[in-house]
XYZ file of C-alpha atoms in Angstrom:
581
model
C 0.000 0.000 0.000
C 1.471 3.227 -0.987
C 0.693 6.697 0.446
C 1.282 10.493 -0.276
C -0.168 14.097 -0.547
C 0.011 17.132 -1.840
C -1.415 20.468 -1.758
C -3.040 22.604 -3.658
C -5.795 25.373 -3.036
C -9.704 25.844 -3.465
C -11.114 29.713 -4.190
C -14.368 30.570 -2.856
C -14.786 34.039 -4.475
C -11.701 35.897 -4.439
C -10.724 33.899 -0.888
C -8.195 30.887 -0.936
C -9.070 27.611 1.165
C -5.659 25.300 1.179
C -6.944 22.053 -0.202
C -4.987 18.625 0.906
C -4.476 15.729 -1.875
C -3.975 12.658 -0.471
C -3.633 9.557 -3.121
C -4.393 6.195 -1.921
C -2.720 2.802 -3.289
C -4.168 -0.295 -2.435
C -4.306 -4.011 -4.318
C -7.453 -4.666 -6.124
C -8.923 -3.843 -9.654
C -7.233 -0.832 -11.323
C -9.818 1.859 -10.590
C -9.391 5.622 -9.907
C -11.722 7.072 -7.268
C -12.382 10.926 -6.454
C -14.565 11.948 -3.369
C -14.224 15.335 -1.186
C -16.894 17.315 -3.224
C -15.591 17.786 -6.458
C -17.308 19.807 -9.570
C -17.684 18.235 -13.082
C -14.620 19.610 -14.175
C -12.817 18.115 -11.610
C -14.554 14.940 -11.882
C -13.012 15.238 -15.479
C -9.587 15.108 -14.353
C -9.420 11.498 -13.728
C -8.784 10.824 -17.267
C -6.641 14.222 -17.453
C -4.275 12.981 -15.280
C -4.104 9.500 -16.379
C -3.099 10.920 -19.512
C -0.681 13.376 -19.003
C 1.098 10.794 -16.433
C 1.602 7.970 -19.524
C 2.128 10.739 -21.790
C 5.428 11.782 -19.588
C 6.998 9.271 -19.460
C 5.995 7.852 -16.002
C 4.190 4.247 -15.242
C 0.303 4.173 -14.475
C -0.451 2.397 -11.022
C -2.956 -0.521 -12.008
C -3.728 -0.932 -8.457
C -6.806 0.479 -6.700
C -6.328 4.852 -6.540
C -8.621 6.640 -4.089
C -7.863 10.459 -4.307
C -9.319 12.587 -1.603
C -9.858 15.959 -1.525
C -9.528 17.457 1.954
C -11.374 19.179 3.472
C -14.189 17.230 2.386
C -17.162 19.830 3.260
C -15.205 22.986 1.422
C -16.748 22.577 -2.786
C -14.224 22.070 -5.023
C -14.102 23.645 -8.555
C -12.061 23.901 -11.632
C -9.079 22.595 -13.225
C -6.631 23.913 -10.821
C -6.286 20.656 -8.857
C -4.807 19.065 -12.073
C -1.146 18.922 -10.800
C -1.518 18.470 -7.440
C -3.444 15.103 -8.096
C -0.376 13.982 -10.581
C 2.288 14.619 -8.118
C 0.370 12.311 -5.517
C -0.416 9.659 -7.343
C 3.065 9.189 -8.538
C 4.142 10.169 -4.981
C 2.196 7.148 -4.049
C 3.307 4.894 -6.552
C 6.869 5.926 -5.634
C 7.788 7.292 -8.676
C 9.136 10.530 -6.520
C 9.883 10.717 -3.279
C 6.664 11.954 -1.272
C 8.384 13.966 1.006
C 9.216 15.742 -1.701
C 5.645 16.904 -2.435
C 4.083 16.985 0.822
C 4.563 20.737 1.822
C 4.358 22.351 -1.940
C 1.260 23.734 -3.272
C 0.557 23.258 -6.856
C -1.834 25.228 -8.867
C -2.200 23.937 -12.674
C -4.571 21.934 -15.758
C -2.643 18.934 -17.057
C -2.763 18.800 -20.564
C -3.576 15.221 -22.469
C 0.419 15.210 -23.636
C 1.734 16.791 -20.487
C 1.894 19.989 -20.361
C 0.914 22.602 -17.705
C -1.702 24.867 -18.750
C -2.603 28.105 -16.613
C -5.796 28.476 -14.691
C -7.471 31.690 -13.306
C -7.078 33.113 -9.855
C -3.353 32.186 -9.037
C -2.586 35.627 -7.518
C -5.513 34.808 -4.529
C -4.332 31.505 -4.482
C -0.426 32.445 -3.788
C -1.841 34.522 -1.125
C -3.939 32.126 0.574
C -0.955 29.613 0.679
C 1.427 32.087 1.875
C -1.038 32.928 4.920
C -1.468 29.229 5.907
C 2.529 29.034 6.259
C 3.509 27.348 2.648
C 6.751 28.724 1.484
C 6.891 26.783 -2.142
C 4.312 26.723 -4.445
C 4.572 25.417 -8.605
C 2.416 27.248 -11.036
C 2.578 27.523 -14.781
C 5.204 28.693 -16.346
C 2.758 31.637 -17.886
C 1.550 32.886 -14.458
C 4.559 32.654 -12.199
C 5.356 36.655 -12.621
C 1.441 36.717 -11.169
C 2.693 34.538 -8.043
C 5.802 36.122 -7.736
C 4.092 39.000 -6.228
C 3.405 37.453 -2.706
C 6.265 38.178 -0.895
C 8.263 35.024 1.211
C 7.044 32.614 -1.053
C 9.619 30.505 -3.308
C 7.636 29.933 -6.832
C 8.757 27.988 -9.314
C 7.196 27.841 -12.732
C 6.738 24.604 -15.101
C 6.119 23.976 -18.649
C 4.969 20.706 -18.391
C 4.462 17.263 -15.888
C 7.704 15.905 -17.191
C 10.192 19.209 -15.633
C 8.529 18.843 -12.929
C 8.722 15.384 -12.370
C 12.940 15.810 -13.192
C 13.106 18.642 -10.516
C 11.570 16.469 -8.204
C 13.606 13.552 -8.478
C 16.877 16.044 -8.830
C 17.344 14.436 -12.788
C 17.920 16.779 -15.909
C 15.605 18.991 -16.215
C 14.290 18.194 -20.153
C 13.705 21.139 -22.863
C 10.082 21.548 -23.790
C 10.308 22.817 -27.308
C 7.558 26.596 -27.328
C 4.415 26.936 -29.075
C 4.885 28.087 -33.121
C 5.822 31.449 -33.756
C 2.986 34.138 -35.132
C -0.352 33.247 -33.606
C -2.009 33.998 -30.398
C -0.537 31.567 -27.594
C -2.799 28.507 -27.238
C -1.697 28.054 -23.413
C -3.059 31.255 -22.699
C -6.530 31.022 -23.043
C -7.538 29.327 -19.742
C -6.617 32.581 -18.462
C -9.056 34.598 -20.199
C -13.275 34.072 -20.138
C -14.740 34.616 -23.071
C -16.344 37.797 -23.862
C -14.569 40.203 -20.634
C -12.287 41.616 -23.166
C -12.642 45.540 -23.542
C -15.235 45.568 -25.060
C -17.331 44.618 -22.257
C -16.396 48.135 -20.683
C -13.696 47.772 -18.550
C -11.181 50.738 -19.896
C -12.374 54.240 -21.378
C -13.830 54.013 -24.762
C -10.615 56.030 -26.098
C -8.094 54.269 -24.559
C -8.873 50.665 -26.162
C -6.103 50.566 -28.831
C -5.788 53.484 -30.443
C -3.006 55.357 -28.781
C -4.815 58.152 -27.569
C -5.837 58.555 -23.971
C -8.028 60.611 -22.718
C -7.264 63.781 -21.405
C -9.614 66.693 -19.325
C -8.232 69.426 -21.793
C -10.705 67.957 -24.683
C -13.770 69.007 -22.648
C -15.286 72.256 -24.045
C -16.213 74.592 -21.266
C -17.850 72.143 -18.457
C -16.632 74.193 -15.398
C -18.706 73.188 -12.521
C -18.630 69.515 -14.027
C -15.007 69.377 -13.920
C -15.005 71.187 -10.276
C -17.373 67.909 -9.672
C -15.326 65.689 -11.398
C -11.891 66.941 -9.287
C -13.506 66.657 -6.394
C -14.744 63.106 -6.952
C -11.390 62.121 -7.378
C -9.977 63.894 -4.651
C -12.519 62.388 -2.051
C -13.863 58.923 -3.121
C -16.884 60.586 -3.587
C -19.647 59.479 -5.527
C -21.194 61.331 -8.907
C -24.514 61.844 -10.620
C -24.406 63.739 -13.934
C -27.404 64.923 -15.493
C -28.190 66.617 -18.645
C -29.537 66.739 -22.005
C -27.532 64.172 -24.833
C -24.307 65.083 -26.159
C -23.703 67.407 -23.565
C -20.603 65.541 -22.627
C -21.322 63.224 -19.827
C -19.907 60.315 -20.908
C -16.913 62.174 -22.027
C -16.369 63.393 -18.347
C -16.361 59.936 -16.709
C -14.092 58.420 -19.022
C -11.812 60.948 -17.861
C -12.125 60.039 -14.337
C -10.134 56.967 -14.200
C -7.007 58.843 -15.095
C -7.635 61.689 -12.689
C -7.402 59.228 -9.798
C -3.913 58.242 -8.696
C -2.236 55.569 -8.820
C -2.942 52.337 -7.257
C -0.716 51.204 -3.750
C 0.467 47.964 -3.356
C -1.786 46.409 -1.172
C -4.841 48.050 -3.181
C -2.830 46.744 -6.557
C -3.037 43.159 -4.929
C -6.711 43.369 -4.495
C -7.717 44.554 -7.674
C -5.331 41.641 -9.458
C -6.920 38.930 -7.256
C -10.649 40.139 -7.945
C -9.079 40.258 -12.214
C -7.417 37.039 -11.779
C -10.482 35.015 -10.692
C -12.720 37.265 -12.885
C -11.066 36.214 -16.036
C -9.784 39.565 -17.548
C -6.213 40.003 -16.203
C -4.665 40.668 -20.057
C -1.729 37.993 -20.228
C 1.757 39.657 -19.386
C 0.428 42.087 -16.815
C 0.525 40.077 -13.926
C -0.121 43.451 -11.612
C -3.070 46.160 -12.371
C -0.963 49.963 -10.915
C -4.288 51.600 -12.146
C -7.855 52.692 -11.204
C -10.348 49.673 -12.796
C -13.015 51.129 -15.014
C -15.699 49.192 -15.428
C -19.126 50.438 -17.530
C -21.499 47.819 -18.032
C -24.881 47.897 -20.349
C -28.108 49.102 -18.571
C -29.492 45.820 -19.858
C -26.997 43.742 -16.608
C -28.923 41.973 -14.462
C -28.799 42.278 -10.614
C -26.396 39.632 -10.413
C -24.281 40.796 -13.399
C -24.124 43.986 -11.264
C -23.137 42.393 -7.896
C -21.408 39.265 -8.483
C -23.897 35.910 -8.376
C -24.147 33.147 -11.146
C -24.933 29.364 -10.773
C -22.636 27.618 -7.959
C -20.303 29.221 -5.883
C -20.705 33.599 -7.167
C -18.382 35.269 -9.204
C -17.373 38.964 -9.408
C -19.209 41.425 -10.248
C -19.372 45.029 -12.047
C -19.348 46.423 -8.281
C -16.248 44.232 -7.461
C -14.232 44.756 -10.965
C -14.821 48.104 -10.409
C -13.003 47.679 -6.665
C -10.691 50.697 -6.229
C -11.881 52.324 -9.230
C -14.543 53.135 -10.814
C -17.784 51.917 -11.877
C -19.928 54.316 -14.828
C -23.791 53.658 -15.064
C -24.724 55.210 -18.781
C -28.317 55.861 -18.921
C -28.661 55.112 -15.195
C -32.168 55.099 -15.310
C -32.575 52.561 -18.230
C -31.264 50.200 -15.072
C -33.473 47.994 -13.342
C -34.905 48.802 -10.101
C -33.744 45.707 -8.805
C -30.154 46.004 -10.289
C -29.844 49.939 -9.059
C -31.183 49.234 -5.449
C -28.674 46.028 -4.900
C -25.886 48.943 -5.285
C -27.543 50.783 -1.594
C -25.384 48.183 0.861
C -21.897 47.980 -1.660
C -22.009 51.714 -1.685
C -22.096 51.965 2.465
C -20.240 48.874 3.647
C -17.333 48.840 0.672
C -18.028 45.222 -0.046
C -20.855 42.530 -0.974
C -21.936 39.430 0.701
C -23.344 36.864 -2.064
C -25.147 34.016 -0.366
C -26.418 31.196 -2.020
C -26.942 27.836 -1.732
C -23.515 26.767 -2.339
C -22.062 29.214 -0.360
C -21.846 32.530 1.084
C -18.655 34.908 -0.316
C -17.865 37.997 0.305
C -16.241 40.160 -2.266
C -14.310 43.563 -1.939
C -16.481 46.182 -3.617
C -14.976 49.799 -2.854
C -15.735 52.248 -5.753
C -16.207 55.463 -7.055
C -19.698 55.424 -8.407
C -20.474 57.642 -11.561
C -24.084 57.552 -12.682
C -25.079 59.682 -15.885
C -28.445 60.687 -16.351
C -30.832 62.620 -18.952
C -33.507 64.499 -17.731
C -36.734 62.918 -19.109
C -36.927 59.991 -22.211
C -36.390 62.329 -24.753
C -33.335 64.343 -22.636
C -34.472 67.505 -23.851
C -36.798 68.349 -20.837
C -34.647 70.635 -19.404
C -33.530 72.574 -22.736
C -35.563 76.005 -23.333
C -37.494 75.871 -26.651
C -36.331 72.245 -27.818
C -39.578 71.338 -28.015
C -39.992 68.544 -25.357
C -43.109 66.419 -25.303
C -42.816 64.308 -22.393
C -45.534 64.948 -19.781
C -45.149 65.740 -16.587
C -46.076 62.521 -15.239
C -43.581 60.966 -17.479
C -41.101 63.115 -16.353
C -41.269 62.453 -12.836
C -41.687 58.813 -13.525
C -38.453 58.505 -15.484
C -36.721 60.473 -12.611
C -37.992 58.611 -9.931
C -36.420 55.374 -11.482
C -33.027 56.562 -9.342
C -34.671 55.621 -5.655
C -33.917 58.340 -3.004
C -32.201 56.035 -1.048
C -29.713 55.423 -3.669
C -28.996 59.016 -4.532
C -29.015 59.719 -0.987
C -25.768 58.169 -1.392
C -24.541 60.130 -4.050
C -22.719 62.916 -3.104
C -22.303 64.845 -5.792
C -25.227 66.410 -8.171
C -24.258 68.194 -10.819
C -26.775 69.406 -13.951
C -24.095 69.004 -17.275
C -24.963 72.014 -19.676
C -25.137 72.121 -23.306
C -21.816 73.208 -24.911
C -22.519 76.597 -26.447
C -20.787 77.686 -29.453
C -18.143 79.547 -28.097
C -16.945 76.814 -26.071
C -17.062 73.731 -28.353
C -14.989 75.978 -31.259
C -12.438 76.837 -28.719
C -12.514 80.417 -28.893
C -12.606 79.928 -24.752
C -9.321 78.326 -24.610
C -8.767 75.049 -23.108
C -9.300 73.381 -20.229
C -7.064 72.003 -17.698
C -5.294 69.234 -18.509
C -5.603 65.780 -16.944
C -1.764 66.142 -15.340
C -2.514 69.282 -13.783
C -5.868 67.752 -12.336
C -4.267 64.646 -11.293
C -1.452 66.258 -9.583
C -3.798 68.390 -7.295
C -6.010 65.395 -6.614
C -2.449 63.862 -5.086
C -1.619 66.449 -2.947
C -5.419 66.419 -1.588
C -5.654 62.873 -0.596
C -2.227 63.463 0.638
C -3.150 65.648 3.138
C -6.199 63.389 3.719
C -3.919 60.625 4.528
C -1.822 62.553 6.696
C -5.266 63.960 8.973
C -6.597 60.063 8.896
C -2.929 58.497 9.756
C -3.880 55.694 12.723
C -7.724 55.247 11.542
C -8.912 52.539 9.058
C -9.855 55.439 6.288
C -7.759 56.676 3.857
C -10.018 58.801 1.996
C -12.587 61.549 3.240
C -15.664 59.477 1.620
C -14.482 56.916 4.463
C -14.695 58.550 7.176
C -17.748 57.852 9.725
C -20.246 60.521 10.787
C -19.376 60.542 14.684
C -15.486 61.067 13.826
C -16.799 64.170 11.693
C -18.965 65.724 14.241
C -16.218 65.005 17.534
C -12.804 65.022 16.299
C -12.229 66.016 13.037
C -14.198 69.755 13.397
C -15.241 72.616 10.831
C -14.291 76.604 11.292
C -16.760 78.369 13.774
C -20.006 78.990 12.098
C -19.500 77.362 9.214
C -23.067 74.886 9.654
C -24.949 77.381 9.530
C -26.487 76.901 5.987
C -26.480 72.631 6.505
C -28.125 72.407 9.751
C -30.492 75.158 8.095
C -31.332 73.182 5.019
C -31.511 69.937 7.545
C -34.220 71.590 9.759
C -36.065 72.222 6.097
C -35.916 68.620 4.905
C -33.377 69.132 2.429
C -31.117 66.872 3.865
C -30.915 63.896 5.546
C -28.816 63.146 8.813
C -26.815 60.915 5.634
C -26.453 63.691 3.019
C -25.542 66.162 6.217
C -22.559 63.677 7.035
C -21.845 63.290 3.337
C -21.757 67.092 2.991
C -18.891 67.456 5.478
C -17.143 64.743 3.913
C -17.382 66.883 0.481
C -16.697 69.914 2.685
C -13.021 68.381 3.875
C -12.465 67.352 -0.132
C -12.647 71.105 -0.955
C -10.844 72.572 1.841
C -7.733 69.686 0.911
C -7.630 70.332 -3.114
C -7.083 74.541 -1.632
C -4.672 73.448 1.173
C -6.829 74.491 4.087
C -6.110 73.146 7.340
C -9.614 72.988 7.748
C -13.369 73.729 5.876
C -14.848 76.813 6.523
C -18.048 78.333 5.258
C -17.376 78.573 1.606
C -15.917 74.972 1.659
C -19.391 73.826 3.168
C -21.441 76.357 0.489
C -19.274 74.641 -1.949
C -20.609 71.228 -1.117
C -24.411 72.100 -0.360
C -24.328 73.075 -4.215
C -22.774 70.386 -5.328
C -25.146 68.063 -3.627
C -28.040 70.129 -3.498
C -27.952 72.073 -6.801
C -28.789 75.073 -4.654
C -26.906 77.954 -5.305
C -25.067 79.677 -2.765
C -23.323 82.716 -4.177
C -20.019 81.161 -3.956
C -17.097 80.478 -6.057
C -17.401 77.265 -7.958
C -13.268 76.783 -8.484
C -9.861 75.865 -7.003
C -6.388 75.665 -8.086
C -5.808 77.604 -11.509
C -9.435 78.597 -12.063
C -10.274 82.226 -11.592
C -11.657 82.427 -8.247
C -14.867 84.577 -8.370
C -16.111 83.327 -11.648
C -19.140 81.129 -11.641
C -20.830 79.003 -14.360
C -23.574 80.924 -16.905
C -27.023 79.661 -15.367
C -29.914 79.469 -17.537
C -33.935 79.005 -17.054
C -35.359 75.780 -17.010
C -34.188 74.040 -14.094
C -38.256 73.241 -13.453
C -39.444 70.240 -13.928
C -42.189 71.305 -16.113
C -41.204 72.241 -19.752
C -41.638 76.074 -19.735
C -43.491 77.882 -22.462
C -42.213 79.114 -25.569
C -42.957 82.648 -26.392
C -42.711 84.169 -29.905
C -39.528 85.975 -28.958
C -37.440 83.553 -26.509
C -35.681 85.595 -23.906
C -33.666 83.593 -20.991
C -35.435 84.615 -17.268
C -33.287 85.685 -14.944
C -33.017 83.058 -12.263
C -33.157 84.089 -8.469
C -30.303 85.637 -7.077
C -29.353 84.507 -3.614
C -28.667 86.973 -0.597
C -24.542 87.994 -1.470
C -24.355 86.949 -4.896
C -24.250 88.739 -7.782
C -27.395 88.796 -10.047
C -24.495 88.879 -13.623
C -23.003 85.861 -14.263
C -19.463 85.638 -15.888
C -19.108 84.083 -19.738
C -16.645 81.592 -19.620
């Protein structure tokens, strides 16, 4: 009777569970056995292995195999276990020396001739070995750069059973002669799901091939937007943009992503795990350094939106978007069901999938961008565009976005038509992207330096009892929030999520602290309101404000023969002229 084990791990989610192989020789009819919960395509792997073990070179047992998978209760899934079953069979069978294998983790798909194909989620994997004590683990030969970023772990990667078998045994290790030249790397695709390439919305529409990024300077005019947009980026803070079409609001988000700064390694180890086990981590990048974008159809389901699927649930939208961002086009075209299941990611940072397989929980931190138009036809809020939509077709398109959810939205902001000035450039351009970017480092720079010792890094993070005991506001500067609180127009939430905006804005002007302005600031942004107060920081001219314009009422106004823009209310301290951008 011959005995030996290996290792090898199970993923639930984007968690690792370390998974024990023990192979079983006893004398009776040749018959290969696999219990401890296994999934079809593990089931499969009995005649897998059998063939890639003949096809290297090494003697089948004809004896009686009984491969357990332990622990038994844990589900087991995938092709990953490929490797680990090879090496303790032959350990068994004595072809190597089970010592040899009994502390290694393997992680691979056997091949019918041998070789060692990579599976998905190797990066989570690594890590889950690593934190149960295993210092060596074998991979493919394609994803050891992936592994190699757990640190303390020896990795060593294979190109087939038989090199591994020699390294084992301490024999020459044979050549394995590559793949033919000038087409697409067959070995590769167990990496990649079909279908979560690009074009399922996971980088900016510009930057999918074509050289050109994109860049904030390419926005005609768009000056509160942009304000909006900055301090999105600066904060964590989440964005609504509404307008009529083609007034740019697509454009904006895609220019988010590259606003945000770069990635740190521990958040650059998350992302990669939640990519690896997704299926779109692009072959040769084994680490993701930026912001996620992720911008699925309105048509995705709930559980397209949250992570879900049959078995034990997969990623999401919410949780490729994690430490990035996540665009809703046409936010109202959603479902109900689909926008509501985003209420407990947006609060709690992650989402907790249970079904009857399992329960996983899966990191879901994002900035959420949702764009908007005002009414079916998006020209409700445009004066003399002849809009048709009733009233009560209005306000039941709007109320598609719950209040709950946009109570969580910090930011409102109404995107304007580009006038002609603006989209021929006679108003000069923008800001550029760098110049954004560079303020939106020094920001959450001195955010990180205020929240060093708490579990927040960003302002959007930070609870509502730390913002109202230790981390205070200027003297008086309340007075407008806990006004427009004792009116209903905010919530004890949106008053929280107002001094959260409130810190964003005093950081991207290097305040020590918000003050009035910096809390006027943010009541407009959420609110809409206007305050009378200067909508810019850094390089924009402070004083200047946005051109406003009638028809901010829900009800189409009426068109007389001669069309003359009213003159919207001026509040106390402001000036009743606007400046043209």
């Amino acid at each position: 009777m011959g005995f030996a084990r290996a290792c090898s791990v199970a993923l639930v989610g984007v968690e690792g569970v370390v998974v024990e192989v023990q192979a079983d020789l006893e004398p009776g009819v040749a018959a290969f056995t696999l219990v401890g919960l296994p999934d079809k395509s593990l089931v499969e792997s009995r005649d897998r292995v059998r063939a890639a073990v003949v096809n290297s070179g090494a003697e089948w047992p004809q004896k009686k195999l009984t491969v357990g998978l332990s622990p038994a209760s844990v589900p087991k899934s995938g092709s990953g276990f490929d490797l680990a079953v090879a090496c303790a069979v032959l350990g068994a069978a004595e072809r190597i020396d089970p010592a040899m294998v009994a502390d290694v983790v393997m992680i691979g798909e056997l091949g019918l001739d041998g070789r060692v194909r990579p599976v998905r989620g190797v990066l989570p994997a690594v890590l889950a070995a690593a934190e149960a004590g295993y210092e060596q683990v074998v991979v493919p030969e394609q994803t050891a750069g992936e592994a190699a970023l757990v640190p303390g772990v020896s990795v060593l990667g294979v190109r087939s059973l038989r090199q591994l078998i020699a390294v084992l045994c301490d024999e020459p290790v044979p050549e394995e002669p590559a793949d033919g030249q000038g087409r697409p790397d067959a070995m590769l695709a167990g990496l990649m799901i079909s279908g979560t390439g690009l074009g399922t919305g996971l980088a900016p529409a510009a930057a999918r091939g074509d050289g050109h990024r994109p860049d904030l300077a390419d926005v005609a005019g768009q000056l509160r937007p942009r304000l909006a947009l900055e301090v999105a980026a600066a904060g964590g803070h989440h964005l609504l943009l509404s307008g009529p079409p083609g007034a740019g609001k697509t454009m904006l988000a895609e220019r988010l992503p590259a606003v945000l700064p770069p990635l740190t390694r521990q958040e650059s180890l998350e992302v990669t795990a939640v990519h690896s086990v997704a299926g779109i981590l692009p072959p040769g990048e084994p680490l993701v350094s930026r912001a996620p974008y992720c911008a699925p159809h309105h048509s995705a389901t709930m559980q397209s939106l949250v992570g879900g699927g049959n078995g034990i649930p997969r990623p999401g939208a919410v949780s490729l978007a994690h430490r990035g961002v996540l665009f809703l086009d046409e936010a109202p075209e959603f479902s109900g069901k689909a926008l509501d299941a985003l209420r407990q990611p947006l609060e709690s940072g992650h989402v907790v999938v249970a079904r009857a397989a399992g329960v996983v929980r899966l990191p879901a931190r994002f900035l959420m961008v949702l764009a908007a138009n005002p009414c079916p036809c998006g020209r409700h809020t445009l004066t003399g565009a002849g809009c048709e939509c009733p009233p009560s077709v209005v306000r039941r398109y709007q109320a598609r976005l719950s209040g709950p959810l946009l109570d969580r939205v910090d930011l409102r902001v109404e995107v304007e038509p580009v006038d002609r000035a603006d989209l021929l450039g006679r108003g000069g351009r923008g800001e550029s992207t760098e110049a954004v970017a560079a303020r939106v480092r020094d920001a959450r720079a001195r955010a990180a330096e205020r929240l060093a010792g708490t579990p927040w890094t960003t302002n959007s993070e930070v609870s509502g009892h730390e913002l109202r005991t230790r981390l205070l506001v200027a003297p008086g500067a309340l007075v407008a929030a806990e006004r427009d609180l004792e009116r209903g127009i905010l919530t004890a939430r949106g008053l929280d999520r107002v001094l959260r905006v409130a810190w964003t804005v005093a950081d991207l002007r290097g305040a020590d602290r918000p003050d009035a302005s910096d809390v006027a600031v943010a009541l407009e942004l959420r609110t809409g309101i206007q305050r009378g107060v200067p909508m810019g920081v850094g390089e924009r001219v402070r004083g200047t404000r946005p051109r406003t314009r009638s028809g901010r009422c829900r009800s189409p106004p009426p068109r007389p023969p001669e069309p003359s823009p009213a003159v919207p209310a001026v509040p106390s301290g402001a000036s009743s002229s606007s400046v043209q951008q």
